Amino acid sequence: MSISKQALQRMPYYLQFLKNQKALGCTTISAPKIAAKFNFKEIQVRKDLASASTVNGKPKIGFQIETLIKDMENVLGYNDKKEAILVGVGSLGQALLGYKGFGYYGITIIGIFDNDPEKVGEVIRGKTVKSCDQISDFCRQHNVHLGVITVPEKQAQVVCDQLVAGNIGAIWNFAPIYLSVPENILVQNENMAASLALLSKHLKEKNM
Amino acid sequence: MSISKQALQRMPYYLQFLKNQKALGCTTISAPKIAAKFNFKEIQVRKDLASASTVNGKPKIGFQIETLIKDMENVLGYNDKKEAILVGVGSLGQALLGYKGFGYYGITIIGIFDNDPEKVGEVIRGKTVKSCDQISDFCRQHNVHLGVITVPEKQAQVVCDQLVAGNIGAIWNFAPIYLSVPENILVQNENMAASLALLSKHLKEKNM
DNA sequence: TAGATTGTTAATCGATTAACAATC
DNA sequence: TAGATTGTTAATCGATTAACAATC
């Protein structure tokens, strides 16, 4: 069954809860229980679970937590090993490098790059910073398909082009700018301005 | 006119482009031009502009860039001064503190907090780190309505509760966890797991 | 059996897109 | 005038929600 974009984005929350429940010793879980936890509608969770689970739920019982966890991890791609590179080892880039989450999501950062000549050669968390010139060669050689961009706004498009030249498949963009890419490449923007827009609007509506 | 959530999230991109165009000396802009830049549908941009602009566009010409910029900044709330606190001065928190964007978005960080006794008292970018015990008092005293959470997963809910106790209006959450809050408080999740889920799916579909 | 929870089918809702007349 | 771009009205699309029979 195909899973909607929105449903997919709710999965990590479900997964986290399932793991908690499993740790507490539970073996089964029902849609209404999950819905209560997150203040979602029961029917929404029911649909989401149905779309992720490989087996049918059992009326009155729900789903086996263990199987459901595996199914969700699969849907989310955590079991596919993905190699990535990170470009821009400023404060945000370094914060991300320290983020243990990557491994859990199946992502390994196998190369780090920066434009700043002073940073090239530096060793950060066991990895040597390479010059951005080498991005596309590196990507092709190591068959990297995911690129993380944490450079400043002005450099982002250039870096993006280098990744594209390296035959990258998807880009996770933290630079506050719109990136132009060929059609078949996905750019996922970690768009702080957009998030702030929603927060702002909320505060304004509450007259805060 | 009311603006949809999705449209609101596209505004920062438009705004950025408008400023660029203005810097290049342009005085007017049309929906088709913006659409071309971002590879959006013309009609979508047209609707978005109509929903943000205080004046009607002129057929064959479009909109005055200057007025449109002001209208969008208003819609996005960049002109409302908002004071915020940031909790968790680990690597991510510090990266955010160095983010010059805040000012532009109308946000001033007026207090920083951390649970780690070793960090309390430390001065980071001119601000002294306070203990988390003081969060709710501080928020009430200074009438803070926006809280940024950059603590590890395990501490996030406790911090969140302290913010709620301090009468916060909205929370920008970078911790990879779902936060339970009263109904009238907005939690905007900077949800890396969700973003990664979309990236993963894309790579999987391309067999990468 | 009775009741909780499931899956399915249909209705609603919001956002996007299409079609087109109005106008500078 | 001719053509580009606008605003408006209607159609489509995808996601959410409602209703309900099936079942453990």
PDB file of C-alpha atoms (C1' of nucleotides) in Angstrom, chain A residues 30-32 46-47 56-57 59-60, chain C residues 2-10:
ATOM      1  CA  SER A  30      -3.887  -0.483  19.290  1.00  0.00           C
ATOM      2  CA  ALA A  31      -4.593   2.573  17.165  1.00  0.00           C
ATOM      3  CA  PRO A  32      -6.757   4.219  19.853  1.00  0.00           C
ATOM      4  CA  ARG A  46      -5.698   3.410  12.133  1.00  0.00           C
ATOM      5  CA  LYS A  47      -5.122   4.315   8.494  1.00  0.00           C
ATOM      6  CA  ASN A  56      -3.640  -7.044   9.474  1.00  0.00           C
ATOM      7  CA  GLY A  57      -4.414  -5.856  12.943  1.00  0.00           C
ATOM      8  CA  PRO A  59      -9.905  -6.581  16.303  1.00  0.00           C
ATOM      9  CA  LYS A  60      -9.942  -5.942  20.024  1.00  0.00           C
TER      10      LYS A  60
ATOM     11  C1'  DA C   2     -20.761  -8.129  24.630  1.00  0.00           C
ATOM     12  C1'  DG C   3     -17.513  -4.843  23.585  1.00  0.00           C
ATOM     13  C1'  DA C   4     -13.340  -3.077  21.731  1.00  0.00           C
ATOM     14  C1'  DT C   5     -10.958  -2.595  17.680  1.00  0.00           C
ATOM     15  C1'  DT C   6     -10.385  -3.631  13.126  1.00  0.00           C
ATOM     16  C1'  DG C   7     -10.819  -2.753   7.767  1.00  0.00           C
ATOM     17  C1'  DT C   8     -13.742  -0.683   4.161  1.00  0.00           C
ATOM     18  C1'  DT C   9     -16.576   2.472   1.833  1.00  0.00           C
ATOM     19  C1'  DA C  10     -18.301   7.052   1.479  1.00  0.00           C
TER      20       DA C  10
END
